[in-house]
Coordinates of C-alpha atoms and ligand atoms in Angstrom, one line a residue:
M13 CA -32.4 187.4 103.3
K14 CA -31.2 183.7 103.5
A15 CA -32.6 181.0 100.7
L16 CA -34.3 179.0 103.4
E17 CA -35.6 182.4 105.6
G18 CA -39.2 181.3 106.7
V19 CA -38.3 177.6 106.6
R20 CA -39.0 176.0 110.5
I21 CA -37.2 172.4 110.8
L22 CA -37.8 169.8 113.7
D23 CA -34.8 168.9 113.9
F24 CA -34.5 165.5 115.7
T25 CA -31.7 164.5 114.1
H26 CA -28.8 162.7 116.6
V27 CA -25.2 161.6 115.6
Q28 CA -23.8 163.1 112.5
S29 CA -25.8 161.8 109.1
G30 CA -28.9 163.9 110.6
P31 CA -27.2 166.7 111.5
T32 CA -25.0 167.3 108.7
C33 CA -28.1 168.0 106.5
T34 CA -29.9 170.3 109.5
Q35 CA -26.9 172.3 109.8
L36 CA -26.9 173.1 105.7
L37 CA -30.5 173.7 106.3
A38 CA -29.7 176.5 108.3
W39 CA -26.6 177.9 106.6
F40 CA -28.8 178.4 103.8
G41 CA -31.3 180.5 106.7
A42 CA -33.9 178.2 108.1
D43 CA -34.6 178.0 111.6
V44 CA -33.7 174.7 112.9
I45 CA -35.1 173.4 116.1
K46 CA -33.1 171.0 117.3
V47 CA -35.1 168.8 119.6
E48 CA -33.3 167.1 122.8
R49 CA -33.5 164.6 125.6
P50 CA -33.3 166.6 128.7
G51 CA -30.2 165.9 130.9
T52 CA -27.9 164.4 128.1
G53 CA -28.8 165.7 124.4
D54 CA -27.6 164.2 121.3
I55 CA -24.9 161.5 122.5
T56 CA -22.6 163.8 120.9
R57 CA -22.3 166.2 122.9
G58 CA -20.2 164.3 125.5
Q59 CA -18.0 162.3 123.2
L60 CA -14.3 162.3 122.0
C61 CA -14.2 165.3 124.3
D62 CA -11.1 167.9 124.1
I63 CA -12.2 170.4 127.1
P64 CA -13.7 169.5 130.2
A65 CA -17.4 170.1 130.7
A66 CA -17.2 171.8 126.8
D67 CA -19.5 170.2 124.2
S68 CA -17.0 168.1 122.0
L69 CA -15.8 169.2 118.8
Y70 CA -17.8 166.1 116.9
F71 CA -21.1 168.2 118.1
T72 CA -20.0 171.8 118.1
M73 CA -19.0 171.0 114.3
L74 CA -22.5 169.8 113.5
N75 CA -24.6 171.9 115.0
H76 CA -24.1 175.6 113.5
N77 CA -26.9 177.7 113.4
K78 CA -29.3 176.0 115.2
R79 CA -31.6 176.3 118.4
S80 CA -31.9 173.9 121.1
I81 CA -34.7 172.7 123.0
T82 CA -35.0 170.1 125.7
L83 CA -38.3 168.0 125.6
N84 CA -38.7 164.5 126.8
T85 CA -41.0 163.1 123.7
K86 CA -41.9 159.8 125.7
D87 CA -43.6 161.7 128.7
P88 CA -47.3 163.1 127.7
S89 CA -46.8 166.5 128.4
G90 CA -43.9 166.6 126.0
K91 CA -45.7 164.6 123.7
A92 CA -48.2 167.2 123.5
V93 CA -45.4 170.2 123.0
L94 CA -43.8 168.0 120.2
E95 CA -47.6 167.7 118.5
E96 CA -47.6 172.0 118.8
M97 CA -44.4 172.1 117.2
I98 CA -45.3 169.9 114.5
K99 CA -48.1 172.3 113.7
R100 CA -45.8 175.1 113.3
C101 CA -43.0 173.5 111.6
D102 CA -42.4 172.5 107.6
V103 CA -40.0 170.1 108.2
M104 CA -39.8 167.2 111.0
V105 CA -35.7 166.0 110.1
E106 CA -34.9 162.4 112.5
N107 CA -32.1 159.3 111.7
F108 CA -33.5 157.6 115.3
A109 CA -33.2 153.9 114.8
P110 CA -36.0 151.9 112.6
G111 CA -39.6 151.9 114.5
A112 CA -38.6 154.6 117.1
L113 CA -40.5 157.4 115.8
D114 CA -43.3 155.1 115.6
R115 CA -42.6 153.7 118.7
M116 CA -42.5 157.8 120.2
G117 CA -46.8 158.2 118.8
F118 CA -45.5 160.0 116.3
S119 CA -46.3 157.6 112.5
W120 CA -46.1 158.9 109.1
E121 CA -50.1 158.4 109.3
R122 CA -50.0 160.7 112.5
I123 CA -48.0 163.6 111.7
Q124 CA -50.1 164.0 108.5
E125 CA -53.0 164.4 110.7
L126 CA -51.7 166.8 113.0
N127 CA -49.9 168.7 109.4
P128 CA -51.0 167.7 105.9
A129 CA -48.2 170.8 105.1
M130 CA -45.1 168.6 107.0
I131 CA -42.3 167.2 104.8
V132 CA -41.0 164.4 107.1
A133 CA -37.7 163.7 106.2
S134 CA -35.2 160.5 107.1
I135 CA -32.2 158.9 107.0
K136 CA -32.0 155.4 108.0
G137 CA -29.2 152.6 107.6
F138 CA -31.0 150.6 104.8
G139 CA -33.7 150.7 102.4
P140 CA -36.5 148.2 102.5
G141 CA -35.4 144.8 102.2
P142 CA -33.7 142.5 104.7
Y143 CA -31.8 144.9 106.5
Q144 CA -34.2 147.8 106.6
D145 CA -34.3 147.3 111.0
C146 CA -30.8 147.2 111.4
K147 CA -29.4 150.4 113.0
V148 CA -26.4 151.4 111.3
Y149 CA -23.1 153.7 111.8
E150 CA -20.5 155.5 109.1
N151 CA -18.4 152.3 108.3
V152 CA -21.4 150.0 108.3
A153 CA -22.5 151.7 105.7
Q154 CA -18.9 152.4 103.6
C155 CA -18.6 148.0 103.8
T156 CA -22.7 147.6 102.6
G157 CA -22.5 150.5 99.8
G158 CA -19.7 149.1 97.8
A159 CA -17.3 151.3 98.9
A160 CA -14.8 149.4 101.4
S161 CA -14.2 146.9 99.0
T162 CA -13.7 148.5 96.3
T163 CA -11.1 150.7 98.7
G164 CA -7.6 149.5 99.5
F165 CA -4.5 147.7 97.7
R166 CA -5.5 144.3 96.0
D167 CA -3.3 142.0 98.5
G168 CA -4.4 144.0 101.3
L169 CA -7.8 144.0 103.7
P170 CA -11.1 146.2 102.1
L171 CA -10.1 150.1 103.4
V172 CA -12.9 152.2 105.3
T173 CA -12.1 156.1 104.1
G174 CA -11.8 159.1 106.2
A175 CA -14.7 160.7 103.9
Q176 CA -17.7 160.8 105.3
I177 CA -19.5 159.3 102.9
G178 CA -21.8 157.4 104.7
D179 CA -22.8 160.1 107.7
S180 CA -22.2 163.2 106.0
G181 CA -22.8 162.0 102.3
T182 CA -26.6 160.9 103.2
G183 CA -26.9 164.1 105.1
L184 CA -25.8 165.7 101.8
H185 CA -28.6 163.0 100.0
L186 CA -31.3 164.1 102.4
C187 CA -30.9 167.8 102.0
L188 CA -31.2 167.5 98.4
G189 CA -34.1 165.4 99.0
I190 CA -36.1 168.0 101.6
V191 CA -35.2 171.1 99.3
T192 CA -36.7 169.2 96.5
A193 CA -39.9 168.3 98.4
L194 CA -40.2 172.3 99.4
Y195 CA -40.2 173.2 96.1
Q196 CA -43.2 170.8 95.3
R197 CA -44.9 171.6 98.0
T198 CA -45.0 175.4 96.4
K199 CA -47.3 173.8 94.1
T200 CA -49.5 170.5 95.5
G201 CA -49.4 172.4 99.1
R202 CA -49.2 168.6 100.4
G203 CA -45.8 167.6 102.8
Q204 CA -44.3 164.0 101.9
K205 CA -41.5 161.5 103.1
V206 CA -38.3 162.0 102.3
S207 CA -36.1 159.0 102.8
A208 CA -32.4 158.5 101.9
A209 CA -31.1 155.7 103.2
M210 CA -27.5 155.2 103.9
Q211 CA -26.5 151.9 101.9
D212 CA -28.1 154.0 99.2
G213 CA -26.2 157.3 99.8
V214 CA -22.5 155.2 99.6
L215 CA -23.0 153.2 96.4
N216 CA -24.6 157.0 94.5
L217 CA -21.2 157.7 95.2
C218 CA -19.5 154.7 93.8
R219 CA -21.4 154.2 90.8
V220 CA -18.2 154.5 89.0
K221 CA -17.1 151.2 90.2
L222 CA -20.3 149.7 89.4
R223 CA -20.2 151.1 85.9
D224 CA -16.5 148.9 86.2
Q225 CA -18.7 145.3 87.2
Q226 CA -20.2 145.6 84.1
R227 CA -17.5 146.7 81.7
L228 CA -15.5 143.9 83.6
A229 CA -18.1 141.4 82.1
R230 CA -16.6 142.4 78.3
G231 CA -12.5 141.7 79.8
P232 CA -10.4 143.1 81.8
L233 CA -9.8 146.8 83.4
E234 CA -7.2 148.2 81.4
E235 CA -6.6 151.5 83.6
Y236 CA -6.2 149.3 86.6
S237 CA -3.0 148.6 87.6
Q238 CA -3.1 144.9 87.8
Y239 CA -3.7 144.7 84.0
G240 CA -0.2 146.0 83.2
E241 CA 0.9 143.5 86.0
G242 CA -0.9 140.5 84.1
V243 CA -2.5 140.1 86.9
E244 CA -5.8 138.2 86.2
F245 CA -9.4 139.4 87.1
G246 CA -12.0 137.8 88.9
D247 CA -15.8 138.6 89.3
S248 CA -15.8 141.4 91.2
V249 CA -14.5 144.8 90.9
P250 CA -11.2 144.2 92.5
R251 CA -9.5 146.9 94.5
A252 CA -7.3 149.2 92.8
G253 CA -5.1 151.0 95.0
N254 CA -4.5 154.8 94.0
D255 CA -5.5 154.2 90.8
S256 CA -7.6 156.7 88.7
G257 CA -11.2 155.4 88.8
G258 CA -12.2 158.1 85.4
G259 CA -11.0 157.4 82.0
Q260 CA -7.3 159.1 82.5
P261 CA -4.9 157.1 84.5
G262 CA -3.6 158.2 87.4
R263 CA -1.3 157.4 90.5
I264 CA 0.3 159.2 93.7
L265 CA 3.6 159.3 93.3
K266 CA 6.7 160.2 96.0
C267 CA 8.1 164.1 96.0
K268 CA 10.8 165.2 97.8
G269 CA 11.1 164.9 101.0
W270 CA 8.5 161.2 101.2
E271 CA 11.1 159.5 103.2
D272 CA 10.1 161.4 105.9
D273 CA 7.1 163.0 105.3
P274 CA 3.9 160.9 105.1
N275 CA 2.0 163.2 103.1
A276 CA 4.7 164.2 100.7
Y277 CA 3.5 163.2 97.5
I278 CA 1.1 164.0 94.4
Y279 CA -1.6 163.2 92.7
F280 CA -0.9 162.9 89.0
I281 CA -2.8 162.3 86.5
T282 CA -1.5 161.4 82.6
Q283 CA -4.8 163.0 80.4
A284 CA -4.0 162.2 77.4
P285 CA -4.7 165.8 76.0
V286 CA -1.7 167.4 78.2
W287 CA 0.5 164.1 77.0
E288 CA 3.5 165.8 75.1
A289 CA 3.8 168.4 78.0
I290 CA 4.3 165.4 80.2
C291 CA 6.7 163.9 77.9
D292 CA 8.4 167.4 78.0
V293 CA 7.8 167.8 81.8
I294 CA 9.9 164.4 82.5
G295 CA 12.7 164.8 80.0
E296 CA 11.2 161.8 77.7
P297 CA 10.4 163.8 74.7
G298 CA 10.7 160.6 72.5
W299 CA 7.5 159.1 74.1
K300 CA 5.9 162.0 71.8
T301 CA 6.2 159.4 68.3
D302 CA 7.2 156.2 69.9
P303 CA 4.0 153.9 68.9
D304 CA 4.5 152.4 72.5
Y305 CA 4.0 155.6 74.4
A306 CA 2.3 158.1 72.1
T307 CA -1.5 156.9 71.9
P308 CA -3.5 156.3 75.2
K309 CA -4.1 152.4 74.0
A310 CA -0.6 151.9 73.8
R311 CA 0.3 153.1 77.3
L312 CA -2.2 151.3 78.8
P313 CA 0.1 148.1 79.2
R314 CA 2.8 150.4 80.4
L315 CA 1.4 152.8 83.2
N316 CA 3.5 150.8 85.9
E317 CA 6.6 152.0 83.8
I318 CA 5.6 155.0 83.1
F319 CA 4.6 156.4 86.3
A320 CA 7.5 154.8 87.7
R321 CA 9.8 156.9 85.0
I322 CA 7.3 160.5 86.2
E323 CA 7.9 159.6 89.8
E324 CA 11.4 159.4 89.0
W325 CA 10.9 163.2 88.5
T326 CA 8.8 164.1 91.0
Q327 CA 10.8 163.0 93.5
T328 CA 13.3 165.5 92.5
L329 CA 11.2 168.4 94.1
N330 CA 8.6 169.0 96.6
K331 CA 4.7 168.6 96.5
F332 CA 4.5 172.1 95.8
E333 CA 7.1 172.7 93.1
V334 CA 5.9 169.5 91.0
M335 CA 2.1 171.4 91.4
D336 CA 3.3 174.6 90.2
I337 CA 5.3 173.2 87.4
L338 CA 2.7 171.0 86.1
N339 CA -0.1 174.0 86.8
S340 CA 2.2 176.0 84.0
R341 CA 1.2 173.3 82.1
D342 CA -2.2 172.4 82.2
I343 CA -1.4 169.0 83.7
P344 CA -4.3 167.7 86.5
C345 CA -2.3 167.1 89.6
G346 CA -3.2 167.0 93.8
P347 CA -0.4 167.0 96.1
I348 CA -1.8 165.1 99.5
L349 CA -2.8 168.3 102.0
S350 CA -2.3 166.8 105.0
M351 CA -5.1 168.3 107.9
K352 CA -2.6 170.7 108.9
E353 CA -2.0 172.2 105.5
L354 CA -5.7 172.6 105.4
A355 CA -6.4 174.0 108.5
E356 CA -3.9 176.4 107.9
D357 CA -4.7 177.3 104.3
P358 CA -5.6 181.0 104.2
S359 CA -7.5 180.8 100.9
L360 CA -9.6 178.4 102.5
R361 CA -9.8 180.7 105.3
A362 CA -10.6 183.5 103.4
T363 CA -13.6 181.5 101.7
G364 CA -15.2 180.5 104.9
T365 CA -14.5 176.8 103.8
V366 CA -12.9 177.0 107.0
V367 CA -13.8 179.2 109.9
E368 CA -12.6 179.8 113.2
V369 CA -16.0 180.4 115.6
E370 CA -16.3 181.5 119.4
H371 CA -18.0 179.6 121.7
P372 CA -18.8 180.5 125.2
V373 CA -17.3 177.4 126.9
R374 CA -14.4 176.1 124.6
G375 CA -13.5 179.3 123.2
T376 CA -12.3 179.7 120.1
Y377 CA -12.1 176.3 117.8
L378 CA -11.9 176.1 113.7
S379 CA -14.9 174.0 112.0
V380 CA -15.4 173.4 108.4
G381 CA -17.8 176.3 106.7
N382 CA -21.1 175.6 104.2
P383 CA -19.0 174.5 101.3
V384 CA -21.7 175.4 99.0
K385 CA -21.4 179.1 98.5
L386 CA -24.9 181.1 97.1
S387 CA -24.3 184.8 96.1
D388 CA -27.6 186.0 97.1
S389 CA -27.3 183.8 100.2
P390 CA -24.0 184.1 102.0
T391 CA -23.8 181.8 105.2
E392 CA -22.3 183.0 108.4
V393 CA -21.3 180.6 110.5
L394 CA -22.8 180.4 114.3
R395 CA -21.6 178.6 117.1
S396 CA -23.6 175.1 118.1
P397 CA -26.5 176.1 121.1
L398 CA -25.9 175.0 124.7
L399 CA -28.1 171.9 125.4
G400 CA -31.4 173.7 125.6
E401 CA -30.2 177.0 125.9
H402 CA -33.2 178.1 123.9
T403 CA -36.1 176.3 125.5
Y404 CA -37.6 179.3 126.9
E405 CA -37.6 181.1 123.8
I406 CA -39.2 178.2 121.5
L407 CA -42.0 177.6 123.8
S408 CA -42.8 181.4 124.5
E409 CA -42.0 182.5 120.9
V410 CA -42.7 179.5 118.5
L411 CA -45.5 177.8 120.1
Q412 CA -46.7 181.1 122.5
F413 CA -46.8 179.3 126.2
D414 CA -47.0 182.2 128.6
D415 CA -45.0 181.8 131.7
Q416 CA -47.1 179.8 133.8
A417 CA -47.7 176.8 131.1
I418 CA -43.9 176.4 130.7
A419 CA -43.3 176.4 134.5
R420 CA -45.7 173.3 134.6
L421 CA -43.8 172.0 132.1
Q422 CA -40.4 172.4 134.3
E423 CA -42.5 170.7 137.1
S424 CA -43.0 167.6 135.2
G425 CA -40.1 167.5 133.8
A426 CA -40.8 167.2 130.5
I427 CA -38.5 170.0 129.4
G428 CA -35.6 169.3 131.7
E429 CA -33.2 171.7 133.8
P430 CA -31.3 173.4 131.4
A431 CA -34.5 175.0 130.0
K432 CA -34.6 176.6 133.8
I433 CA -31.5 178.2 133.4
A434 CA -32.1 179.5 130.1
A435 CA -35.1 180.7 131.2
E436 CA -33.4 183.0 133.9
Ligands
CAO21 N1 -37.1 162.4 124.0 C1 -37.5 161.2 124.8 N2 -36.8 159.9 124.3 C2 -36.3 160.0 123.0 C3 -36.1 161.5 123.1 C4 -35.9 162.5 123.3 N3 -35.6 164.0 123.3 N4 -35.1 161.6 121.5 C5 -34.6 160.1 120.9 N5 -35.5 159.4 122.3 C6 -35.4 157.6 122.4 C7 -35.8 157.4 120.4 O1 -37.0 157.2 121.2 C8 -35.5 155.9 121.0 O2 -36.2 155.4 121.9 P1 -36.7 153.3 122.0 O3 -35.6 152.9 121.8 O4 -37.2 153.5 123.1 O5 -37.8 153.4 120.4 C9 -34.1 155.8 122.2 O6 -34.1 157.6 122.3 C10 -33.2 155.6 121.3 O7 -32.7 156.1 119.8 P2 -31.8 155.3 118.8 O8 -32.5 153.8 118.8 O9 -31.8 155.6 117.7 O10 -30.5 155.2 119.4 P3 -28.8 154.9 119.7 O11 -28.2 155.2 120.2 O12 -29.6 153.1 120.4 O13 -29.0 154.3 118.1 C11 -27.8 155.0 115.8 C12 -28.1 154.9 117.4 C13 -27.0 156.0 115.0 C14 -27.5 153.5 115.4 C15 -29.6 154.7 115.1 O14 -30.1 155.8 115.5 C16 -29.5 155.1 113.8 O15 -29.6 153.6 112.9 N6 -29.9 155.5 113.1 C17 -30.2 155.8 111.7 C18 -29.1 155.7 110.8 C19 -28.1 156.5 110.9 O16 -28.3 157.6 110.8 N7 -26.9 156.6 111.1 C20 -25.9 157.1 111.6 C21 -26.0 157.7 113.1 S1 -24.1 158.1 112.5 O17 -22.5 157.5 112.1

């Protein structure tokens, strides 16, 4: 038995943000039925393709454990099928452009009429306000949610990060909203709207910078490098390079081989309780008692000098040797791991965080498995569906349409060509 067994999701999502959410629901055991446009399907099936005729990794890595039905929901008979699905599903998840669902004829009011218990979960770029009608992609959310203005170096451009905090981050937020609404429904019997805006999701993940914005009104941010460098602060939180965002100063430092290897670095944190251990490791035992270095407050204006001295030591060893030594003394640190190193990491394979998946067209590929482990509901990662692979199965088993009704839908074009192949 899986945690969400018995929950049926009408998955009207596309690209990355929505599919991240429904993939998690599928991994927790929900029956996720992905509704796609006949012929093309989710646009990511054909984006950044690496193997001709195979669904892209973009698509396959975001749509595991789902079933696919092709349905033209603008065609009257396709619309009628969607209505039947709404009656039989617990949750509809969508991340269309603002207003698209209403234009299709499925407003919140109409969905309520069809199924008052349905939870309708939506991702949009922005919440209500001046930008509510805008289409949004990942980097737009990073820029409007506070991540870009606070990422990068003080003298450089704002930067976006490789972590998809706008898309996958908002998908995670929405997923939590859905299971919360499902829980509330067990008491009220009613559905509700669940909304997550990408700007809000990014800002939520950037809350330490909103914290610093308020601290800035009361004085300089002493743990930022620029404080030690004597550079004045402006009126908004500056970009802080690799300075730690927490109360424990940290930096990325070079390790042996950094001249040739772009990832021969380690993140080093000078956590106050292990300061004495740090002094011993780097060969500065005098700093343990020297009043200029002995307390966190005294160290703040000297962080650049302190990290330069620590880096002299880290450069004598490779990043894994540095980590072994620091870990043995409980000093927090993190080597900069490349994607290649992560893909090959045996412990991530052992826990199912990185998984190999078999696909009938592309063969074996690597994917990220469920990062959330439930002891009573283990995740088995199953390949993503082919376009319309389950159209016949869903029409006959979930909606109990007979063969004649399905044939009529095929003739009208409402369910598209691939469904015929799957039916045969
Ligand atoms: N049958 C018939 N029509 C369908 C359909 C189906 N099965 N599935 C979708 N459509 C239609 C929609 O109804 C819509 O039609 P109208 O424009 O006539 O109303 C149309 O397809 C296009 O939908 P869209 O506007 O959502 O798609 P887009 O490619 O133009 O925009 C995106 C993509 C992501 C910018 C937009 O969907 C969006 O802003 N979504 C919200 C924010 C979001 O999730 N962004 C993250 C994307 S991941 O980086």
